[in-house]
Amino acid sequence: MDALPAKAVGFTGRDDELRALLDAFDPSAPERPAAVLVAAVSGLGGIGKTALAVEAAHEACGRGWFPGGVLFVDLHGYDDDPVTADQALEALLRALGTAPEHIPATADERAALYRSTLAERARERGAVLILADNASSPEQVRPLLPGDTRHRLLVTSRNKLPQLGARLLPLNELTPQEAYALLDRALWIADPSDSRVADGAEAAAELASRCGHLPLALQIAAALLVLDRDKPIAELAAELTEFRDRLTHLDDGERSVRAAFDLSYRRLPPEQARLLRLLSLAPGPDVGTEVVTVLTEADAPPTRALDALTRTHLVERGNGRGRWRLHDLVRAFGVGVVAGDAALVEEGKAARGRVLEFYYRWAKAADDRLRWLPGMPEPERFVDRAQALGWLDGERAGLVAAVQWAGEERYADTAVRLAECLAEYLEWRRSFDDWITVGRAAREAAHRAGNRLGEGIAWNNLGGALRQAGRAGEAIDAHTRARDLHRAAGDRHREGIAWGNLGLALEEAGRAGEAVDALTRARDLIQAAGDHHGEGIAWNNLGLALRQAGRAGEAVDAHTRARDLHRAAGDHHGEGTAWTNLGNALWQAGRAGEAVEAYGKALETYREFEDWYRAGRTLHNLALAHEVAHRPSDARACWLQAAEAFTRADAPTEAAQARDSADRTNKGPDPTPPPTPITP
């Protein structure tokens, strides 16, 4: 008796999972709890559950573990007419040799006969493996449990089945390496001379990514390539680029990813189906329970529905507890379902609007906390900087994605305001790529809407991101546009801020004279507006340009003014920045002892704020000062501390440079060590 299907052609990967199943089957393994009587392989439709189960069954039989034979039954759990447990028992009894007329009519009698027949088979021939494929519920499977502990039952399902007391083996998508191997092997089997995967490894990796590393999608992609021998892999990958149309292409006429997902979707209760659709519209790679609650407009988190969808593998646990994600192709499926129904489209747009308003409210509160100074109103929700940064860190990907909804008119205004709230945070975390993305989306949306104020702010923030990313020329253009927009609107205060950022970009570009002029203009405009804190920033920036222009004495005065203004405003971090730059100016003025003292003051502040990047920059300057003073051991200690600070700031290049400097310390100081400036 051997009813196993043939092995899947081109089966690859799954080494760990295969070992886990074989370990559960091994009759020579030490005595274990009865749970090993059942192994339940679960996973998303198309994840390769049946292929793995069949591979494991063939391997186990090849090792002689099941001399009594193998029984296979497809329960069609997700079809319109699934196989019932009674029908499955009848089929299994027939396979065991029971004559039809001897099969009882009732379920309990059939189950009893099934167990006694298996027990007799165990005595006469040995253990039997029963493979129940494609189950959708414990009720389909529970009557199939063998009574004799020598037998094994292996179940595959799109649902986790913890109720069975089974050894659970959830399957995830393939690794990138396994996906690459699957594509390569599939093309080689069809034609051993087909080297398109090996010749285009980068394109193959991109294709695998577009397939979400899902075995079914990869097999379909491979079939499409086999059918069109002249089709470059890069061309097929490009066809899968458009997210909404991806599932349309993943169909080879016989197999379809959309059809596989539709089987699961149609079985969902209305609440779960709605939640899946809305999750497909959520921003970012994963979302927290709080955002899910906003999406669904529920009074309380839809925990039960989320847990149910997780058991079906349509929803997965995200990056951290209380976070949720969809496989890329499930997300594409959900987006497609929504797009096909006008009422669902409107429901989805309303849900996105709620999420955007939610994000704006709390990003504004977090931004207020990051900018908070004594005397200001207390922001909502966040009691300190750490709490605000923690929330922003957790939601960053979603926040950045939500800003990009600005392309739709109904979201543009809120998205532009949200982008403004993220500038301080993204600069603090040195997430310059995200900052540029957010700035561009806001700028374009504000321009289309005729929102000149929002456009000017967006240009200014975009310029700051470009400058920090080392693109000074583009930053100059951006700040010039911001300056002109604010000037045209008669907003002298914001014009002054734009002048200040333009001056920093000019300084970065080596245009010190123009930078001094721009920053002087900024200082005067901000001073006239009565913004004493902003004036402190303007003095600090002016000092940087004066020092670059060789006017060290004036730079010392400017940074001293900045330090005092920041201190008066209660801006301890800004005061630390002024101390650093004052140290640089003192250094240039030949006052090295005072410079070291200033760096020490700055370092205390940065450590207090856990501003590790600026701490690293300050330690860099201190190390240079010790080298010039012929204190190599102190210099080396500072270099190593700088490397540690840069590492904590996720600045690996600067960390490596600091370690290299520590290694060369004993070789003598840099003849002209330039201290590094720090901008507010």
XYZ file of C-alpha atoms in Angstrom:
680
model
C 0.000 0.000 0.000
C 1.624 3.256 -1.150
C -0.636 6.126 -2.150
C 1.959 8.902 -2.023
C 1.975 11.449 -4.842
C 5.235 11.799 -6.743
C 7.880 14.143 -5.367
C 7.669 17.729 -6.566
C 9.979 18.201 -9.528
C 12.734 20.643 -8.671
C 12.085 20.609 -4.925
C 14.823 22.645 -3.257
C 15.573 24.255 0.083
C 13.624 23.564 3.279
C 16.527 21.643 4.803
C 15.728 22.652 8.385
C 12.012 21.959 8.015
C 12.671 18.579 6.404
C 14.930 17.614 9.290
C 12.259 18.664 11.777
C 9.656 16.419 10.148
C 11.987 13.449 9.909
C 12.891 13.917 13.556
C 9.189 13.705 14.434
C 8.820 10.498 12.387
C 11.997 8.710 13.517
C 10.969 5.515 15.392
C 14.405 5.267 17.019
C 14.181 8.662 18.653
C 13.930 8.786 22.476
C 10.480 8.436 24.027
C 8.525 11.651 23.705
C 5.084 12.968 24.590
C 2.213 11.800 22.439
C 2.279 15.113 20.568
C 4.724 13.633 18.055
C 1.927 11.401 16.834
C 0.920 14.351 14.712
C 2.983 16.844 12.765
C 1.026 19.773 11.314
C 2.666 21.764 8.505
C 0.912 25.101 8.066
C 1.444 28.125 5.892
C 0.138 30.532 3.322
C -1.401 29.183 0.142
C 1.413 28.483 -2.324
C 4.095 28.293 0.371
C 4.966 24.672 -0.506
C 3.330 22.690 2.313
C 2.333 19.685 0.210
C 5.693 19.541 -1.565
C 7.523 19.474 1.774
C 5.168 16.881 3.278
C 5.486 14.583 0.277
C 9.275 15.003 0.229
C 9.444 14.103 3.938
C 7.137 11.120 3.466
C 9.229 9.718 0.597
C 12.415 10.196 2.623
C 10.913 8.478 5.680
C 9.663 5.564 3.609
C 13.041 5.283 1.932
C 14.576 4.813 5.386
C 12.185 1.951 6.071
C 10.335 3.698 8.886
C 6.833 2.861 7.621
C 6.777 -0.777 6.505
C 3.019 -0.801 6.919
C 2.679 1.641 4.028
C 1.450 5.163 3.411
C -2.077 6.523 3.209
C -2.745 9.817 1.437
C -5.969 11.797 1.456
C -6.597 15.273 0.040
C -9.187 16.953 2.246
C -9.783 19.867 -0.212
C -10.301 21.999 2.868
C -10.601 25.294 0.998
C -12.769 24.147 -1.889
C -16.467 24.941 -2.021
C -17.211 21.328 -1.073
C -14.468 20.148 1.312
C -14.048 16.500 2.226
C -15.694 15.721 5.553
C -14.069 13.552 8.208
C -16.658 10.810 7.433
C -15.729 10.848 3.751
C -12.016 10.829 4.591
C -12.475 7.822 6.897
C -14.349 5.961 4.190
C -11.559 6.605 1.687
C -8.869 5.542 4.159
C -10.728 2.372 5.126
C -11.041 1.427 1.459
C -7.304 2.040 1.008
C -6.683 -0.257 3.991
C -8.584 -3.015 2.213
C -11.972 -2.771 3.902
C -14.769 -3.843 1.581
C -17.357 -1.101 0.947
C -20.178 -3.166 2.413
C -18.253 -3.529 5.669
C -17.739 0.227 6.182
C -20.136 1.438 8.930
C -22.606 4.232 8.307
C -21.930 6.345 11.398
C -18.854 8.484 11.971
C -18.015 7.017 15.385
C -18.203 3.448 14.068
C -16.034 4.333 11.086
C -13.420 5.942 13.345
C -13.379 2.887 15.618
C -12.953 0.517 12.677
C -10.225 2.762 11.237
C -8.225 2.629 14.489
C -8.642 -1.127 14.922
C -7.637 -1.755 11.313
C -4.508 0.372 11.780
C -3.688 -1.499 14.984
C -3.942 -4.811 13.134
C -1.781 -3.411 10.312
C 0.839 -2.384 12.889
C 0.941 -5.927 14.316
C 1.150 -7.594 10.917
C 3.341 -5.242 8.884
C 4.479 -2.317 11.017
C 3.925 1.436 11.279
C 1.798 3.380 8.789
C 2.167 7.021 7.757
C -1.068 8.887 7.090
C -0.717 12.129 5.131
C -3.827 14.312 5.317
C -3.301 17.161 2.887
C -5.042 20.520 2.727
C -7.084 20.444 5.939
C -9.026 23.541 6.926
C -10.163 22.667 10.448
C -9.362 20.365 13.365
C -12.757 18.659 12.861
C -11.600 17.332 9.491
C -8.491 15.809 11.042
C -9.251 14.706 14.599
C -11.118 11.476 13.618
C -8.078 10.489 11.529
C -5.780 10.242 14.548
C -4.335 6.718 14.708
C -4.793 4.902 17.968
C -1.527 2.973 17.799
C 1.476 5.072 18.840
C 3.668 3.477 16.163
C 1.769 5.232 13.408
C 2.274 8.859 12.386
C -0.202 11.382 11.013
C 1.116 14.314 8.976
C -1.307 17.142 8.258
C -0.921 20.163 5.975
C -3.140 23.199 6.318
C -3.294 26.894 5.620
C -4.377 27.200 9.255
C -2.321 26.532 12.334
C -3.961 23.615 14.146
C -2.884 23.869 17.788
C -6.042 22.046 18.879
C -4.602 18.742 17.648
C -1.742 18.692 20.130
C 0.555 18.355 17.154
C 4.162 19.277 16.579
C 3.526 22.509 14.681
C 5.743 23.471 11.756
C 4.796 26.833 10.233
C 6.370 27.505 6.839
C 7.648 30.893 5.782
C 8.708 32.043 2.339
C 11.986 30.737 0.964
C 15.244 32.500 1.673
C 16.635 34.577 -1.228
C 19.254 31.868 -1.816
C 16.619 29.095 -1.883
C 14.408 31.119 -4.221
C 17.338 31.670 -6.584
C 18.101 27.938 -6.508
C 14.466 27.068 -7.271
C 14.452 29.298 -10.371
C 17.797 27.981 -11.554
C 16.824 24.342 -11.036
C 13.443 24.732 -12.732
C 14.992 26.228 -15.868
C 17.800 23.651 -15.872
C 15.305 20.752 -15.668
C 13.445 22.104 -18.698
C 16.667 22.759 -20.616
C 20.125 22.009 -19.160
C 21.614 24.626 -21.478
C 19.386 27.414 -20.095
C 21.773 29.612 -18.122
C 19.617 32.702 -17.802
C 19.577 32.560 -13.992
C 23.333 32.085 -13.669
C 24.019 34.732 -16.320
C 21.653 37.243 -14.744
C 21.997 36.645 -11.033
C 20.983 40.197 -10.129
C 17.867 40.056 -12.309
C 17.013 36.622 -10.904
C 17.283 37.961 -7.356
C 14.990 40.837 -8.318
C 12.492 38.418 -9.882
C 12.540 36.261 -6.744
C 11.886 39.357 -4.644
C 8.946 40.370 -6.874
C 7.575 36.856 -6.312
C 7.831 37.402 -2.573
C 10.045 34.284 -2.391
C 6.771 32.307 -2.486
C 7.325 28.863 -4.054
C 4.096 28.909 -6.079
C 4.881 32.348 -7.509
C 8.454 31.280 -8.289
C 7.262 28.114 -10.025
C 4.837 30.121 -12.137
C 7.578 32.619 -13.015
C 9.869 29.746 -13.974
C 7.132 28.225 -16.153
C 6.638 31.551 -17.938
C 10.378 31.704 -18.639
C 10.424 28.112 -19.867
C 7.538 28.862 -22.236
C 9.398 31.859 -23.672
C 13.008 30.759 -24.020
C 14.064 34.150 -25.414
C 12.521 36.206 -22.611
C 15.169 37.879 -20.416
C 14.654 37.434 -16.686
C 14.924 41.195 -16.231
C 11.947 41.672 -18.561
C 9.721 39.387 -16.497
C 10.913 41.089 -13.299
C 9.986 44.459 -14.827
C 6.490 43.172 -15.653
C 6.029 42.361 -11.961
C 7.109 45.824 -10.827
C 3.633 47.324 -10.903
C 2.252 46.292 -7.523
C -1.447 46.199 -8.369
C -0.926 44.135 -11.539
C 1.584 41.696 -10.072
C -0.860 38.868 -9.529
C -2.178 39.220 -13.071
C 1.227 38.181 -14.380
C 1.687 35.373 -11.848
C -0.577 33.019 -13.764
C 0.669 30.349 -16.157
C -2.751 29.204 -17.320
C -2.846 26.276 -14.907
C -1.696 27.823 -11.648
C -2.528 31.245 -10.269
C -1.356 32.966 -7.100
C -4.539 35.027 -7.024
C -6.677 31.897 -7.216
C -4.689 30.277 -4.396
C -5.257 33.265 -2.128
C -8.895 33.562 -3.153
C -9.583 30.094 -1.748
C -8.501 31.300 1.689
C -10.175 34.711 1.393
C -13.597 33.310 0.502
C -13.677 31.272 3.722
C -13.136 34.282 5.953
C -15.993 35.679 8.057
C -16.956 39.236 7.003
C -15.078 40.907 9.889
C -11.844 39.104 9.055
C -12.228 39.706 5.308
C -12.693 43.440 5.924
C -9.684 43.550 8.229
C -7.505 41.806 5.641
C -8.566 44.290 2.957
C -7.839 47.280 5.169
C -4.485 45.893 6.260
C -3.497 45.675 2.601
C -3.929 49.459 2.416
C -1.891 50.218 5.544
C 1.347 52.200 5.185
C 4.748 50.635 5.685
C 5.903 47.013 5.867
C 4.111 46.395 9.180
C 1.721 48.226 11.491
C 1.046 48.312 15.187
C -2.233 47.295 16.789
C -3.019 50.962 17.426
C -2.915 51.737 13.694
C -4.961 48.608 12.932
C -7.621 49.876 15.319
C -7.688 53.235 13.538
C -7.917 51.506 10.141
C -10.970 49.551 11.205
C -12.555 52.466 13.106
C -13.088 50.103 16.015
C -13.628 51.069 19.643
C -11.131 48.434 20.758
C -8.275 46.580 19.032
C -9.629 43.770 16.784
C -7.461 41.245 18.602
C -9.610 38.185 17.938
C -9.798 38.886 14.207
C -6.043 39.497 14.033
C -5.328 36.257 15.869
C -7.688 34.381 13.550
C -5.987 35.788 10.448
C -2.615 34.908 11.938
C -3.756 31.302 12.364
C -4.596 31.232 8.642
C -1.172 32.728 7.784
C -2.846 35.544 5.851
C -1.460 37.893 8.503
C 1.968 37.446 10.072
C 3.593 38.814 13.193
C 5.539 41.952 12.366
C 8.786 43.344 13.694
C 8.005 43.171 17.393
C 5.122 42.201 19.591
C 1.864 43.928 18.732
C 2.901 44.546 15.122
C 1.413 42.885 12.055
C 2.418 42.418 8.434
C 1.172 40.926 5.197
C 3.230 38.982 2.710
C 3.789 41.249 -0.295
C 1.635 39.098 -2.574
C -1.175 38.897 0.001
C -1.038 42.681 0.170
C -1.251 42.841 -3.625
C -4.225 40.468 -3.494
C -6.003 42.652 -0.935
C -5.335 45.798 -2.950
C -6.794 44.050 -6.001
C -9.937 43.010 -4.124
C -10.483 46.598 -2.990
C -9.835 48.041 -6.456
C -12.525 45.832 -7.968
C -15.407 47.294 -5.929
C -16.322 50.994 -5.769
C -17.757 50.700 -2.259
C -14.578 49.007 -1.016
C -12.474 51.701 -2.681
C -14.307 54.408 -0.750
C -14.066 52.416 2.481
C -10.326 52.072 1.928
C -9.839 55.758 1.232
C -11.702 56.691 4.380
C -9.543 54.267 6.375
C -6.367 55.775 4.979
C -7.642 59.232 5.831
C -8.141 58.169 9.450
C -4.614 56.736 9.621
C -3.136 59.905 8.171
C -4.947 62.094 10.702
C -3.854 59.751 13.486
C -0.246 59.890 12.351
C -0.318 63.677 12.026
C -1.748 64.170 15.502
C 0.876 62.068 17.262
C 3.799 63.002 15.026
C 2.990 66.632 15.805
C 2.962 65.842 19.528
C 6.255 63.930 19.232
C 7.815 66.764 17.229
C 6.632 69.280 19.830
C 8.323 67.188 22.495
C 11.600 67.034 20.555
C 11.529 70.840 20.142
C 10.186 71.553 23.626
C 11.903 74.197 25.752
C 11.071 75.431 29.252
C 8.054 77.718 29.203
C 6.416 76.031 26.220
C 3.070 74.193 26.583
C 3.451 70.516 27.448
C 2.826 68.306 24.377
C 0.219 65.558 24.348
C 1.039 61.954 25.177
C 4.834 62.028 25.285
C 6.304 62.867 28.678
C 9.928 63.066 27.512
C 12.177 62.908 24.460
C 12.864 59.190 24.866
C 9.161 58.360 24.684
C 8.655 60.568 21.624
C 11.678 59.072 19.868
C 10.525 55.554 20.734
C 7.136 56.100 19.111
C 8.664 57.722 16.047
C 11.210 54.908 15.713
C 8.469 52.283 15.838
C 6.281 54.036 13.275
C 8.961 55.526 11.015
C 8.378 53.324 7.978
C 4.627 53.859 8.175
C 5.004 57.609 8.651
C 7.280 57.915 5.623
C 4.904 55.779 3.532
C 1.865 57.785 4.649
C 3.469 61.069 3.564
C 3.696 59.611 0.069
C -0.101 59.447 -0.061
C 0.242 63.183 -0.671
C -0.038 62.348 -4.366
C -3.814 62.005 -3.870
C -5.613 65.321 -3.522
C -7.765 64.251 -0.569
C -4.663 63.481 1.510
C -2.338 66.236 0.311
C -2.863 68.855 3.028
C -2.497 66.472 5.978
C 0.442 64.666 4.352
C 2.283 67.959 3.820
C 1.786 68.874 7.462
C 2.901 65.409 8.546
C 6.088 65.779 6.519
C 6.885 69.020 8.340
C 6.547 67.195 11.678
C 9.123 64.578 10.676
C 12.029 66.857 9.731
C 13.507 67.263 13.213
C 13.217 63.543 13.933
C 14.680 62.327 10.628
C 17.604 64.720 11.004
C 18.167 63.536 14.574
C 18.224 59.897 13.449
C 20.290 60.816 10.363
C 17.731 59.101 8.120
C 18.610 61.279 5.164
C 17.118 59.066 2.442
C 13.753 59.021 4.222
C 14.015 62.757 4.817
C 14.613 63.401 1.116
C 11.701 61.130 0.186
C 9.373 62.912 2.598
C 10.575 66.358 1.497
C 10.022 65.684 -2.190
C 6.535 64.248 -1.665
C 5.517 67.251 0.441
C 7.021 69.771 -1.975
C 5.224 68.314 -4.994
C 1.882 68.019 -3.211
C 2.050 71.563 -1.818
C 2.944 72.934 -5.250
C 0.011 71.155 -6.936
C -2.367 72.434 -4.267
C -1.108 76.013 -4.532
C -0.051 75.838 -0.870
C 2.829 78.322 -1.035
C 3.521 78.272 2.698
C 3.674 74.480 2.746
C 5.780 74.461 -0.403
C 8.293 76.871 1.107
C 8.591 74.796 4.285
C 8.958 71.609 2.241
C 11.698 73.133 0.060
C 13.522 74.251 3.187
C 13.335 70.815 4.820
C 14.323 69.100 1.573
C 17.332 71.393 1.335
C 18.401 70.423 4.851
C 18.199 66.731 3.941
C 20.177 67.240 0.730
C 22.890 69.187 2.536
C 23.236 66.549 5.233
C 23.454 63.900 2.505
C 26.420 65.748 0.978
C 24.518 67.256 -1.963
C 25.291 70.915 -1.308
C 24.556 72.157 -4.816
C 21.024 70.796 -4.780
C 20.584 72.105 -1.242
C 21.496 75.626 -2.366
C 18.822 75.473 -5.059
C 16.224 74.152 -2.591
C 16.867 76.812 0.047
C 16.868 79.533 -2.606
C 13.398 78.364 -3.690
C 12.243 78.374 -0.063
C 13.641 81.866 0.521
C 11.901 83.256 -2.557
C 8.548 81.677 -1.680
C 8.596 83.071 1.860
C 9.769 86.473 0.652
C 6.924 86.601 -1.899
C 4.475 85.758 0.903
C 5.898 88.538 3.094
C 6.879 86.058 5.831
C 10.112 87.673 7.026
C 10.689 85.196 9.840
C 10.564 82.112 7.588
C 12.570 83.996 4.992
C 15.243 84.459 7.642
C 15.230 80.724 8.419
C 15.637 79.958 4.707
C 18.519 82.433 4.484
C 20.167 80.624 7.385
C 19.901 77.217 5.752
C 21.058 78.664 2.446
C 24.112 80.019 4.249
C 24.910 76.562 5.643
C 24.652 75.032 2.175
C 26.893 77.764 0.717
C 29.417 77.106 3.469
C 29.270 73.374 2.713
C 29.987 74.191 -0.921
C 33.098 76.174 0.094
C 31.578 79.571 -0.715
C 32.496 81.153 2.627
C 32.043 84.814 1.658
C 28.532 84.254 0.297
C 27.742 82.121 3.319
C 28.697 84.932 5.718
C 26.465 87.353 3.819
C 23.513 84.928 3.807
C 23.881 84.071 7.483
C 24.201 87.717 8.482
C 20.954 88.369 6.634
C 19.355 85.425 8.422
C 20.473 86.677 11.824
C 19.082 90.149 11.201
C 15.679 88.896 9.986
C 15.254 86.403 12.828
C 16.411 88.975 15.379
C 13.872 91.467 14.020
C 11.129 88.846 14.437
C 11.928 88.627 18.150
C 12.797 84.918 17.971
C 15.593 84.716 20.545
C 15.997 80.950 20.277
C 16.165 81.176 16.487
C 18.626 84.013 16.869
C 20.896 81.684 18.850
C 20.829 79.196 15.964
C 21.566 82.008 13.503
C 24.568 83.212 15.516
C 25.906 79.661 15.709
C 25.598 79.161 11.961
C 27.175 82.555 11.269
C 30.099 81.587 13.462
C 30.708 78.494 11.296
C 30.948 80.606 8.151
C 33.155 83.215 9.826
C 35.594 80.528 10.928
C 35.672 79.050 7.415
C 36.379 82.552 6.093
C 39.385 82.784 8.411
C 37.768 85.259 10.817
C 38.368 83.227 13.977
C 38.012 86.073 16.450
C 34.578 87.027 15.108
C 33.620 83.353 15.097
C 34.492 83.086 18.813
C 32.208 86.057 19.515
C 29.390 84.596 17.389
C 29.475 81.190 19.088
C 29.671 82.823 22.504
C 26.503 84.793 21.680
C 24.862 81.574 20.452
C 25.800 79.710 23.627
C 24.373 82.444 25.837
C 21.123 82.708 23.868
C 20.589 78.935 23.961
C 21.298 78.888 27.680
C 18.784 81.681 28.269
C 16.167 79.808 26.255
C 16.756 76.580 28.205
C 17.957 74.788 25.079
C 20.612 72.621 26.660
C 21.274 70.643 23.469
C 21.666 73.782 21.402
C 24.035 75.099 24.041
C 26.112 71.943 23.618
C 26.320 72.517 19.869
C 27.470 76.082 20.469
C 30.138 74.834 22.881
C 31.494 72.460 20.208
C 31.725 75.150 17.587
C 33.122 77.629 20.081
C 35.832 75.066 20.759
C 36.616 74.908 17.045
C 36.834 78.690 16.802
C 39.043 78.903 19.890
C 41.280 76.235 18.381
C 41.657 78.248 15.197
C 42.377 81.363 17.255
C 45.268 79.544 18.915
C 43.522 79.113 22.279
C 43.886 75.321 22.498
C 43.400 74.999 26.273
C 40.079 76.847 26.145
C 39.076 74.755 23.130
C 39.568 71.497 25.048
C 37.457 72.864 27.891
C 34.686 73.815 25.453
C 34.726 70.339 23.876
C 34.386 68.800 27.319
C 31.266 70.897 28.017
C 29.757 69.856 24.677
C 30.524 66.185 25.257
C 28.674 66.192 28.591
C 25.583 67.530 26.836
C 25.634 65.063 23.955
C 26.017 62.118 26.289
C 23.107 63.392 28.344
C 20.921 63.524 25.232
C 22.329 60.243 23.863
C 23.256 62.184 20.734
C 25.972 59.741 19.820
C 26.816 61.133 16.402
C 27.607 64.603 17.719
C 29.381 63.028 20.683
C 31.556 61.164 18.194
C 32.311 64.360 16.297
C 33.276 66.131 19.530
C 35.497 63.246 20.625
C 37.115 63.443 17.187
C 37.992 67.071 17.881
C 39.262 66.269 21.355
C 41.477 63.524 19.972
C 43.016 65.962 17.494
C 43.670 68.431 20.304
C 45.438 65.768 22.368
C 47.529 64.705 19.374
C 48.762 68.221 18.733
C 49.536 68.581 22.453
C 51.619 65.371 22.228
C 49.337 63.376 24.509
C 49.070 60.147 22.467
C 47.458 58.008 25.165
C 44.693 60.615 25.693
C 44.268 60.935 21.920
C 43.963 57.169 21.498
C 41.377 56.963 24.270
C 39.306 59.693 22.561
C 39.566 57.996 19.179
C 38.306 54.718 20.641
C 35.470 56.503 22.450
C 34.614 58.263 19.188
C 34.483 54.897 17.392
C 32.115 53.573 20.048
C 29.899 56.670 19.800
C 29.751 56.491 16.008
C 28.887 52.804 16.210
C 25.981 53.599 18.535
C 24.916 56.308 16.069
C 24.898 53.761 13.209
C 27.696 55.651 11.432
C 30.031 52.776 10.447
C 32.237 54.826 8.118
C 33.065 57.373 10.794
C 33.547 54.576 13.350
C 36.062 52.829 11.084
C 37.932 56.091 10.506
C 38.136 56.695 14.264
C 39.523 53.191 14.839
C 42.101 53.752 12.095
C 43.098 57.029 13.758
C 43.495 55.232 17.092
C 45.809 52.708 15.411
C 48.034 55.423 13.947
C 48.131 57.630 17.042
C 51.694 56.705 17.977
C 52.924 57.658 14.510
C 52.500 61.356 15.229
C 49.749 63.953 14.807
C 48.171 65.102 11.605
C 50.181 68.215 10.674
C 47.022 70.253 10.033
C 44.165 68.586 11.892
C 40.840 70.241 11.006
C 38.245 70.162 13.815
C 34.776 69.244 12.592
C 31.946 71.788 12.859
C 28.498 70.834 14.122
C 25.316 72.521 12.945
C 22.224 72.933 15.137
